[in-house]
Short mmCIF file of C-alpha atoms in Angstrom, two decimals:
data_model
loop_
_atom_site.label_atom_id
_atom_site.label_comp_id
_atom_site.label_asym_id
_atom_site.label_seq_id
_atom_site.Cartn_x
_atom_site.Cartn_y
_atom_site.Cartn_z
CA UNK A 1 17.61 13.59 10.41
CA UNK A 2 18.19 12.20 14.14
CA UNK A 3 18.22 8.85 15.60
CA UNK A 4 18.82 10.03 19.00
CA UNK A 5 15.59 9.02 20.13
CA UNK A 6 16.01 4.69 19.63
CA UNK A 7 19.83 4.70 20.18
CA UNK A 8 20.12 6.58 23.08
CA UNK A 9 17.13 5.18 24.97
CA UNK A 10 18.51 1.62 24.15
CA UNK A 11 22.53 2.62 25.32
CA UNK A 12 21.04 4.80 28.18
CA UNK A 13 19.79 1.45 30.17
CA UNK A 14 23.33 -0.02 29.50
CA UNK A 15 25.92 2.39 30.15
CA UNK A 16 27.19 3.67 33.75
CA UNK A 17 29.40 5.57 33.41
CA UNK A 18 29.56 9.49 31.81
CA UNK A 19 31.77 10.62 29.25
CA UNK A 20 32.28 14.41 27.89
CA UNK A 21 35.13 15.26 25.24
CA UNK A 22 34.87 18.41 24.11
CA UNK A 23 36.17 19.71 20.40
CA UNK A 24 37.30 23.31 19.76
CA UNK A 25 35.11 24.98 18.29
CA UNK A 26 35.23 26.53 14.72
CA UNK A 27 32.95 28.55 13.55
CA UNK A 28 29.58 27.28 11.52
CA UNK A 29 30.08 29.64 8.46
CA UNK A 30 27.76 30.27 6.16
CA UNK A 31 25.02 26.83 6.75
CA UNK A 32 22.27 28.36 4.94
CA UNK A 33 18.45 27.60 7.33
CA UNK A 34 16.47 24.80 6.60
CA UNK A 35 12.93 25.11 6.43
CA UNK A 36 11.83 21.40 6.38
CA UNK A 37 13.59 18.02 7.24
CA UNK A 38 15.17 16.19 4.22
CA UNK A 39 12.35 13.72 2.48
CA UNK A 40 13.07 10.12 1.79
CA UNK A 41 14.19 7.37 3.20
CA UNK A 42 17.58 6.48 5.39
CA UNK A 43 19.00 3.50 7.00
CA UNK A 44 22.12 3.53 9.59
CA UNK A 45 24.09 0.67 11.16
CA UNK A 46 24.40 0.24 15.03
CA UNK A 47 27.73 -0.92 16.24
CA UNK A 48 29.52 -1.60 19.04
CA UNK A 49 33.18 -2.17 19.38
CA UNK A 50 33.20 -2.11 15.10
CA UNK A 51 30.47 -4.89 15.67
CA UNK A 52 27.20 -4.69 13.87
CA UNK A 53 24.48 -5.18 16.92
CA UNK A 54 21.28 -3.11 15.15
CA UNK A 55 20.30 -1.26 12.24
CA UNK A 56 17.80 1.81 11.94
CA UNK A 57 15.52 2.68 8.66
CA UNK A 58 13.93 5.95 8.18
CA UNK A 59 11.34 7.29 5.85
CA UNK A 60 10.43 10.88 5.79
CA UNK A 61 7.34 12.07 3.41
CA UNK A 62 5.20 15.41 2.84
CA UNK A 63 1.69 14.72 3.32
CA UNK A 64 -0.71 15.89 1.11
CA UNK A 65 -2.61 18.19 4.06
CA UNK A 66 0.61 20.11 4.97
CA UNK A 67 2.68 18.82 7.67
CA UNK A 68 5.16 15.51 7.19
CA UNK A 69 5.56 11.94 8.58
CA UNK A 70 8.77 10.59 10.10
CA UNK A 71 8.57 6.76 10.03
CA UNK A 72 11.07 4.96 11.68
CA UNK A 73 11.69 0.51 12.56
CA UNK A 74 15.01 -1.19 13.95
CA UNK A 75 16.44 -3.26 16.34
CA UNK A 76 19.58 -3.49 18.31
CA UNK A 77 20.95 -6.16 20.89
CA UNK A 78 24.50 -5.17 22.76
CA UNK A 79 25.53 -5.99 25.78
CA UNK A 80 27.96 -3.62 27.92
CA UNK A 81 29.42 -4.44 31.90
CA UNK A 82 27.01 -7.44 32.08
CA UNK A 83 24.02 -5.55 31.50
CA UNK A 84 21.95 -6.40 28.03
CA UNK A 85 19.59 -4.71 26.08
CA UNK A 86 17.86 -6.21 23.40
CA UNK A 87 15.17 -4.19 21.46
CA UNK A 88 12.68 -3.39 18.25
CA UNK A 89 10.76 -0.60 17.70
CA UNK A 90 8.00 0.93 15.27
CA UNK A 91 7.66 5.03 15.43
CA UNK A 92 5.03 6.51 12.95
CA UNK A 93 5.45 10.63 14.12
CA UNK A 94 3.23 13.08 12.32
CA UNK A 95 4.34 16.60 12.09
CA UNK A 96 2.75 19.85 11.30
CA UNK A 97 4.20 22.23 8.35
CA UNK A 98 5.81 24.19 11.60
CA UNK A 99 6.88 20.71 12.89
CA UNK A 100 5.32 20.52 15.86
CA UNK A 101 4.57 16.61 17.13
CA UNK A 102 0.92 15.85 16.02
CA UNK A 103 0.07 11.93 16.80
CA UNK A 104 2.89 9.35 17.28
CA UNK A 105 2.20 5.83 16.92
CA UNK A 106 4.86 3.53 18.55
CA UNK A 107 5.69 0.12 19.02
CA UNK A 108 8.17 -1.29 20.74
CA UNK A 109 9.49 -4.10 22.13
CA UNK A 110 12.29 -4.28 24.92
CA UNK A 111 14.04 -7.30 26.52
CA UNK A 112 10.92 -9.06 25.61
CA UNK A 113 8.08 -6.26 27.11
CA UNK A 114 5.63 -5.42 24.13
CA UNK A 115 4.04 -1.92 24.82
CA UNK A 116 2.03 -0.09 21.71
CA UNK A 117 1.47 3.77 22.48
CA UNK A 118 -0.98 5.94 20.56
CA UNK A 119 -1.70 9.89 20.87
CA UNK A 120 -1.69 13.23 19.97
CA UNK A 121 -1.54 16.81 21.39
CA UNK A 122 -4.62 18.12 22.94
CA UNK A 123 -4.74 21.55 24.21
CA UNK A 124 -3.20 21.18 27.31
CA UNK A 125 -0.45 18.00 26.40
CA UNK A 126 -0.27 15.00 24.92
CA UNK A 127 -2.98 12.23 25.51
CA UNK A 128 -1.66 8.69 25.06
CA UNK A 129 -3.52 5.35 25.58
CA UNK A 130 -0.90 2.84 26.34
CA UNK A 131 -1.30 -0.94 25.69
CA UNK A 132 1.59 -3.42 27.73
CA UNK A 133 1.07 -7.15 27.42
CA UNK A 134 -2.00 -6.51 26.44
CA UNK A 135 -3.18 -4.07 29.12
CA UNK A 136 -4.86 -1.13 28.20
CA UNK A 137 -4.44 2.66 29.88
CA UNK A 138 -4.67 6.31 29.26
CA UNK A 139 -2.70 9.43 30.63
CA UNK A 140 -2.56 12.88 30.04
CA UNK A 141 1.35 13.95 29.95
CA UNK A 142 1.13 18.20 30.19
CA UNK A 143 3.26 20.47 28.50
CA UNK A 144 3.74 24.33 27.43
CA UNK A 145 5.18 25.46 24.22
CA UNK A 146 5.94 23.06 20.98
CA UNK A 147 6.94 19.85 21.12
CA UNK A 148 9.57 18.08 19.35
CA UNK A 149 9.37 14.37 17.95
CA UNK A 150 12.60 12.71 18.69
CA UNK A 151 14.13 12.08 15.24
CA UNK A 152 13.82 16.06 14.99
CA UNK A 153 16.37 16.62 17.54
CA UNK A 154 19.72 16.78 15.44
CA UNK A 155 17.51 18.57 12.38
CA UNK A 156 16.05 21.36 14.66
CA UNK A 157 19.77 23.91 14.80
CA UNK A 158 19.84 23.98 11.20
CA UNK A 159 15.91 25.27 11.45
CA UNK A 160 16.81 28.10 13.80
CA UNK A 161 20.65 28.75 13.00
CA UNK A 162 23.89 26.44 13.64
CA UNK A 163 25.85 29.12 15.17
CA UNK A 164 28.78 27.94 16.81
CA UNK A 165 28.68 28.13 20.58
CA UNK A 166 24.45 27.87 20.78
CA UNK A 167 22.41 26.21 22.54
CA UNK A 168 19.23 25.27 21.72
CA UNK A 169 16.58 23.63 24.89
CA UNK A 170 13.73 22.07 23.09
CA UNK A 171 10.86 19.12 24.97
CA UNK A 172 10.66 16.33 23.15
CA UNK A 173 8.71 13.15 24.01
CA UNK A 174 10.10 9.57 25.40
CA UNK A 175 8.08 6.38 24.48
CA UNK A 176 10.42 4.24 26.49
CA UNK A 177 10.05 6.24 29.75
CA UNK A 178 6.80 7.97 28.63
CA UNK A 179 7.91 11.37 29.51
CA UNK A 180 8.52 14.54 28.24
CA UNK A 181 11.92 15.84 28.50
CA UNK A 182 14.23 18.96 28.45
CA UNK A 183 17.08 18.40 26.04
CA UNK A 184 19.87 20.83 25.58
CA UNK A 185 21.69 20.50 22.16
CA UNK A 186 25.10 22.54 21.58
CA UNK A 187 26.49 23.23 18.24
CA UNK A 188 29.85 22.71 18.58
CA UNK A 189 30.36 24.01 14.86
CA UNK A 190 31.75 22.78 11.28
CA UNK A 191 33.97 19.56 12.27
CA UNK A 192 34.32 16.90 9.63
CA UNK A 193 33.45 13.47 10.56
CA UNK A 194 36.43 11.07 11.85
CA UNK A 195 36.36 9.70 8.12
CA UNK A 196 36.32 12.92 6.40
CA UNK A 197 33.19 14.21 5.75
CA UNK A 198 32.36 17.99 5.73
CA UNK A 199 29.88 18.46 8.34
CA UNK A 200 28.45 20.42 11.70
CA UNK A 201 28.61 18.89 14.90
CA UNK A 202 26.16 18.53 17.19
CA UNK A 203 25.80 17.63 20.96
CA UNK A 204 22.83 16.94 23.11
CA UNK A 205 22.04 15.62 26.56
CA UNK A 206 18.65 13.28 25.88
CA UNK A 207 19.87 11.00 28.90
CA UNK A 208 21.89 11.41 32.02
CA UNK A 209 25.28 10.19 31.73
CA UNK A 210 25.09 9.21 28.13
CA UNK A 211 25.91 12.55 25.73
CA UNK A 212 25.30 12.19 22.06
CA UNK A 213 28.27 13.15 19.90
CA UNK A 214 26.11 14.07 16.46
CA UNK A 215 27.57 14.81 13.07
CA UNK A 216 25.09 16.21 10.67
CA UNK A 217 25.97 17.50 6.90
CA UNK A 218 24.12 20.79 5.67
CA UNK A 219 20.88 18.97 4.01
CA UNK A 220 20.04 17.99 7.84
CA UNK A 221 21.21 14.08 7.57
CA UNK A 222 22.98 12.82 10.12
CA UNK A 223 26.09 10.95 9.51
CA UNK A 224 27.08 9.71 12.70
CA UNK A 225 26.31 8.94 16.08
CA UNK A 226 28.69 8.25 19.37
CA UNK A 227 27.43 7.45 22.41
CA UNK A 228 30.45 7.52 24.60
CA UNK A 229 33.58 7.94 22.61
CA UNK A 230 32.32 5.97 19.70
CA UNK A 231 31.79 3.18 22.23
CA UNK A 232 28.63 2.82 20.07
CA UNK A 233 27.92 4.41 16.81
CA UNK A 234 24.86 4.81 14.76
CA UNK A 235 26.05 5.38 11.12
CA UNK A 236 24.41 6.22 7.79
CA UNK A 237 24.86 3.32 5.48
CA UNK A 238 23.49 2.83 1.79
CA UNK A 239 20.85 0.20 1.72
CA UNK A 240 22.79 -2.20 -0.72
CA UNK A 241 25.41 -2.31 2.32
CA UNK A 242 22.74 -3.05 5.02
CA UNK A 243 21.25 -5.57 2.38
CA UNK A 244 23.26 -8.78 3.76
CA UNK A 245 23.44 -8.12 7.19
CA UNK A 246 19.79 -7.37 7.43
CA UNK A 247 18.37 -10.06 4.99
CA UNK A 248 20.39 -12.44 6.74
CA UNK A 249 19.06 -11.44 10.26
CA UNK A 250 15.44 -11.99 8.91
CA UNK A 251 16.13 -14.85 7.08
CA UNK A 252 17.37 -16.50 10.29
CA UNK A 253 14.85 -15.15 12.36
CA UNK A 254 17.76 -13.76 15.00
CA UNK A 255 16.08 -11.83 17.90
CA UNK A 256 17.66 -9.42 16.65
CA UNK A 257 15.16 -9.20 13.79
CA UNK A 258 12.78 -11.45 15.07
CA UNK A 259 9.98 -8.77 16.50
CA UNK A 260 10.47 -6.41 13.17
CA UNK A 261 10.40 -8.99 10.51
CA UNK A 262 7.20 -10.22 11.86
CA UNK A 263 4.36 -9.08 9.67
CA UNK A 264 0.82 -10.23 11.14
CA UNK A 265 -2.27 -11.32 9.04
CA UNK A 266 -5.48 -8.78 9.32
CA UNK A 267 -7.63 -11.07 9.57
CA UNK A 268 -5.49 -14.02 10.69
CA UNK A 269 -6.50 -17.40 9.27
CA UNK A 270 -9.77 -18.89 9.96
CA UNK A 271 -8.84 -22.87 8.30
CA UNK A 272 -6.16 -25.20 10.31
CA UNK A 273 -3.07 -24.94 8.63
CA UNK A 274 -2.82 -28.70 7.93
CA UNK A 275 -6.15 -28.19 6.24
CA UNK A 276 -5.33 -24.88 4.07
CA UNK A 277 -5.39 -25.80 0.86
CA UNK A 278 -5.24 -21.93 -1.06
CA UNK A 279 -4.47 -18.19 -0.32
CA UNK A 280 -5.27 -14.73 -1.60
CA UNK A 281 -3.13 -11.59 0.48
CA UNK A 282 -2.54 -8.33 -0.74
CA UNK A 283 0.67 -7.60 0.37
CA UNK A 284 0.71 -3.17 1.06
CA UNK A 285 3.69 -1.09 1.10
CA UNK A 286 5.28 -3.27 -1.15
CA UNK A 287 7.41 -0.70 -3.59
CA UNK A 288 7.51 -0.31 -7.23
CA UNK A 289 10.84 -0.43 -7.71
CA UNK A 290 11.13 -3.93 -5.74
CA UNK A 291 10.84 -7.41 -8.12
CA UNK A 292 7.72 -9.40 -9.11
CA UNK A 293 7.95 -13.22 -8.69
CA UNK A 294 5.12 -14.94 -11.24
CA UNK A 295 5.42 -17.91 -12.73
CA UNK A 296 3.69 -21.28 -12.31
CA UNK A 297 3.92 -21.49 -8.46
CA UNK A 298 1.82 -18.56 -7.87
CA UNK A 299 0.29 -16.05 -9.53
CA UNK A 300 1.11 -12.38 -8.60
CA UNK A 301 0.27 -9.03 -9.72
CA UNK A 302 0.82 -5.61 -9.30
CA UNK A 303 -1.23 -2.04 -8.39
CA UNK A 304 0.74 0.17 -7.24
CA UNK A 305 2.63 -0.62 -3.97
CA UNK A 306 -0.43 -3.53 -3.22
CA UNK A 307 0.51 -6.69 -4.38
CA UNK A 308 -1.66 -9.76 -4.31
CA UNK A 309 -0.53 -13.17 -4.80
CA UNK A 310 -2.83 -16.48 -4.91
CA UNK A 311 -1.72 -19.79 -3.86
CA UNK A 312 -2.78 -23.48 -4.55
CA UNK A 313 -5.76 -23.92 -5.86
CA UNK A 314 -6.77 -20.03 -5.45
CA UNK A 315 -3.60 -18.94 -7.63
CA UNK A 316 -4.60 -18.72 -11.71
CA UNK A 317 -3.97 -21.65 -14.25
CA UNK A 318 -0.80 -22.87 -14.76
CA UNK A 319 1.41 -20.67 -16.05
CA UNK A 320 4.90 -21.64 -18.06
CA UNK A 321 8.02 -20.53 -17.90
CA UNK A 322 7.06 -18.14 -21.10
CA UNK A 323 10.48 -19.57 -22.54
CA UNK A 324 12.45 -22.57 -22.38
CA UNK A 325 13.78 -22.92 -19.01
CA UNK A 326 17.07 -21.41 -18.21
CA UNK A 327 20.41 -23.33 -18.02
CA UNK A 328 21.09 -21.65 -14.87
CA UNK A 329 18.19 -23.91 -13.20
CA UNK A 330 20.67 -26.85 -13.88
CA UNK A 331 24.01 -24.50 -13.02
CA UNK A 332 26.48 -25.24 -10.42
CA UNK A 333 26.95 -21.66 -8.52
CA UNK A 334 28.97 -20.33 -5.68
CA UNK A 335 27.48 -21.26 -2.59
CA UNK A 336 25.38 -23.98 -5.22
CA UNK A 337 27.64 -26.71 -5.74
CA UNK A 338 25.72 -28.92 -8.17
CA UNK A 339 28.79 -30.42 -9.77
CA UNK A 340 30.70 -30.69 -6.49
CA UNK A 341 31.32 -34.73 -6.85
CA UNK A 342 30.46 -34.78 -2.94
CA UNK A 343 26.74 -33.00 -3.87
CA UNK A 344 26.77 -35.60 -7.04
CA UNK A 345 27.45 -38.77 -5.28
CA UNK A 346 24.61 -37.57 -2.05
CA UNK A 347 22.41 -36.48 -4.78
CA UNK A 348 23.00 -40.14 -6.71
CA UNK A 349 22.96 -41.72 -2.93
CA UNK A 350 19.18 -40.42 -2.33
CA UNK A 351 17.45 -40.31 -5.26
CA UNK A 352 18.70 -44.24 -5.70
CA UNK A 353 15.30 -46.16 -7.06
CA UNK A 354 13.10 -43.75 -7.25
CA UNK A 355 11.05 -43.45 -10.40
CA UNK A 356 10.16 -40.11 -11.63
CA UNK A 357 11.09 -36.74 -10.78
CA UNK A 358 8.54 -36.01 -8.13
CA UNK A 359 9.79 -38.68 -5.99
CA UNK A 360 12.85 -38.00 -6.79
CA UNK A 361 12.36 -33.74 -5.38
CA UNK A 362 10.32 -35.38 -2.27
CA UNK A 363 13.42 -37.98 -1.54
CA UNK A 364 15.96 -34.85 -1.71
CA UNK A 365 13.85 -32.77 0.37
CA UNK A 366 12.88 -35.23 2.86
CA UNK A 367 16.63 -36.30 3.37
CA UNK A 368 18.13 -32.73 3.37
CA UNK A 369 14.96 -31.88 6.03
CA UNK A 370 16.57 -35.08 8.51
CA UNK A 371 20.27 -34.59 7.37
CA UNK A 372 20.74 -30.91 8.65
CA UNK A 373 20.29 -29.54 11.95
CA UNK A 374 18.12 -26.66 12.14
CA UNK A 375 20.74 -23.55 13.56
CA UNK A 376 19.30 -19.35 13.03
CA UNK A 377 23.08 -19.51 11.07
CA UNK A 378 23.20 -19.62 7.19
CA UNK A 379 26.26 -21.96 6.55
CA UNK A 380 26.92 -20.20 3.88
CA UNK A 381 27.04 -22.57 0.98
CA UNK A 382 25.35 -25.78 0.03
CA UNK A 383 28.45 -27.80 0.56
CA UNK A 384 29.19 -26.06 3.92
CA UNK A 385 26.13 -27.20 4.54
CA UNK A 386 26.26 -30.55 3.56
CA UNK A 387 29.55 -30.66 5.73
CA UNK A 388 28.76 -29.12 8.96
CA UNK A 389 25.34 -31.09 8.89
CA UNK A 390 23.67 -27.74 10.22
CA UNK A 391 21.86 -24.65 9.03
CA UNK A 392 19.00 -22.09 8.75
CA UNK A 393 16.56 -22.16 5.77
CA UNK A 394 18.60 -20.87 3.82
CA UNK A 395 21.01 -23.49 4.06
CA UNK A 396 18.95 -25.99 3.68
CA UNK A 397 17.57 -24.40 0.23
CA UNK A 398 20.76 -24.05 -1.31
CA UNK A 399 21.44 -27.55 0.00
CA UNK A 400 18.17 -29.23 -1.42
CA UNK A 401 19.00 -26.96 -4.71
CA UNK A 402 22.18 -27.89 -5.47
CA UNK A 403 21.40 -31.89 -4.97
CA UNK A 404 18.43 -31.26 -7.13
CA UNK A 405 20.21 -29.85 -10.01
CA UNK A 406 23.04 -33.07 -9.22
CA UNK A 407 19.90 -35.11 -9.95
CA UNK A 408 18.84 -33.25 -13.44
CA UNK A 409 15.83 -31.70 -11.68
CA UNK A 410 15.57 -27.28 -12.74
CA UNK A 411 15.87 -25.95 -9.24
CA UNK A 412 15.84 -22.22 -8.44
CA UNK A 413 16.03 -20.37 -4.94
CA UNK A 414 13.30 -18.47 -3.87
CA UNK A 415 12.50 -16.35 -0.34
CA UNK A 416 9.49 -14.48 0.53
CA UNK A 417 6.89 -15.27 3.54
CA UNK A 418 5.37 -17.64 5.12
CA UNK A 419 3.29 -18.44 8.12
CA UNK A 420 3.27 -21.14 10.54
CA UNK A 421 0.78 -20.94 13.11
CA UNK A 422 -2.28 -18.44 10.24
CA UNK A 423 -1.61 -15.48 12.35
CA UNK A 424 1.98 -14.00 11.33
CA UNK A 425 4.06 -14.91 8.44
CA UNK A 426 8.20 -14.67 8.50
CA UNK A 427 10.89 -14.03 6.30
CA UNK A 428 12.07 -17.50 4.70
CA UNK A 429 14.15 -18.85 1.86
CA UNK A 430 12.96 -22.21 -0.08
CA UNK A 431 12.75 -23.75 -3.58
CA UNK A 432 10.93 -24.29 -6.36
CA UNK A 433 11.43 -26.74 -8.58
CA UNK A 434 10.34 -27.69 -12.73
CA UNK A 435 8.02 -31.38 -11.58
CA UNK A 436 6.20 -32.34 -14.64
CA UNK A 437 6.00 -29.11 -17.23
CA UNK A 438 5.30 -26.95 -13.88
CA UNK A 439 7.26 -24.94 -11.13
CA UNK A 440 6.41 -26.57 -7.92
CA UNK A 441 7.25 -25.25 -4.70
CA UNK A 442 9.59 -27.29 -1.90
CA UNK A 443 10.54 -26.92 1.52
CA UNK A 444 13.64 -28.73 2.64
CA UNK A 445 13.68 -27.15 6.25
CA UNK A 446 10.24 -28.32 6.94
CA UNK A 447 10.26 -31.42 4.46
CA UNK A 448 7.28 -29.72 2.77
CA UNK A 449 6.29 -30.68 -1.69
CA UNK A 450 4.62 -29.19 -2.10
CA UNK A 451 5.17 -26.38 0.14
CA UNK A 452 1.76 -25.25 2.11
CA UNK A 453 -0.30 -22.54 0.38
CA UNK A 454 1.17 -19.67 3.09
CA UNK A 455 4.43 -19.47 0.91
CA UNK A 456 4.29 -16.53 -0.48
CA UNK A 457 7.92 -15.72 -2.74
CA UNK A 458 9.10 -12.34 -3.35
CA UNK A 459 12.69 -13.06 -4.73
CA UNK A 460 14.24 -15.49 -6.91
CA UNK A 461 18.03 -15.98 -5.99
CA UNK A 462 20.24 -16.57 -3.00
CA UNK A 463 23.29 -14.31 -3.15
CA UNK A 464 23.79 -11.16 -1.71
CA UNK A 465 22.26 -8.76 -4.73
CA UNK A 466 19.07 -11.01 -5.16
CA UNK A 467 18.04 -10.61 -1.04
CA UNK A 468 18.98 -6.89 -1.63
CA UNK A 469 15.62 -5.98 -1.85
CA UNK A 470 14.13 -7.83 1.36
CA UNK A 471 16.09 -4.38 2.93
CA UNK A 472 13.60 -2.67 1.72
CA UNK A 473 10.35 -5.03 2.74
CA UNK A 474 11.19 -5.23 6.48
CA UNK A 475 8.84 -3.37 8.97
CA UNK A 476 7.58 -1.86 5.63
CA UNK A 477 4.63 -4.08 4.62
CA UNK A 478 1.38 -5.35 5.94
CA UNK A 479 -0.20 -8.34 4.90
CA UNK A 480 -4.35 -8.53 4.54
CA UNK A 481 -6.25 -11.91 3.70
CA UNK A 482 -8.50 -11.97 0.95
CA UNK A 483 -9.81 -15.70 0.35
CA UNK A 484 -8.89 -18.80 2.10
CA UNK A 485 -9.71 -22.31 1.14
#
């Protein structure tokens, strides 16, 4: 599948010179024609000068009534020759069985300007409704023939015949310029990617002065896109390889992923955050392969891809750990160095004179919140946070967890969603400590013990592998408020 429609329209706004590098044509051989797009999920890293500046996720599904749906989401931030571009987008295209565009839904924020587009193909064109910064308008874009969605550009030659030297001319809808554009796609023939993967090479002219070189496999999957001889690359990646980067961005709430990782609450909370004592929400789109965290602090139950979480006074009766607490909740680990002499000394100093585990945990949480200056970057470990005196929510949670374990308080690092305004949820990390026979959420970033009921824990653990499932959640879930107290 193609990602040209997302990446090229971002790159086009910052690149100001043309580049053309023709490769010798090779026969395309006996590559079979495809009858439909490849189904499933694909992930892409967007790189500039070998540095990752964004990512894109695409999901293709067959519809029960026939036809297909292509859903895409991603973020990118780049700077070239003094020009910068920051963009986040969500796109949903519905296609007929013959792959003609039927409906679109596009939300994008480009350099701070938010736009929402919805539209459908009618008899004489594409009827659109546009909302820009809260102001709505309608328009009809007329066209004749078949209209393609941008994500089909790289697939089209394999549906028609990838014969070397063939040029296909199609019409594509561009949601940023809100135009229907003529695009030429040239088949250059069989040519391996720069890293040696068998592929068919294509080229298109979706934007003036920015020609894309594209490599696709025989199944229609995009392997690599190159703009201006590799200045900007979009490369297919396995989700686990992107997990560390994307998860870190989301938990750091960096601009690159901030808009995409926000999950709006529908409806928003009516009770003021300071008065909220309990919350029940339904999270839709939570994949069956994702873990379920449900013991003590919150009640969680799964119904297909719907996850219902109840916190605070709305959670079920207290659920114990089900077995004796694992020794790992007191262990010193890489990144949570509870056995470090510096961590032990600091923990003793903070809890000195505090009676009872609740008072000790509160002292450690308050000290961590006051000691660490908030930044968007993770310090990397509890010891690094202690030395740097700064870090993001992950740094706060790691340092608190190490201090609590050093004080003999079983504690675990958790990540999930939290709201600060009652209207949207963001990805966040905090901790849970075993206090007086139950798990209690402790947020050492916001200095909350117990943490407020909007803390919805999804995953346990601080390593890259532990946080990898977050990649399957960002941009895919929605939250509905069921009850609040």
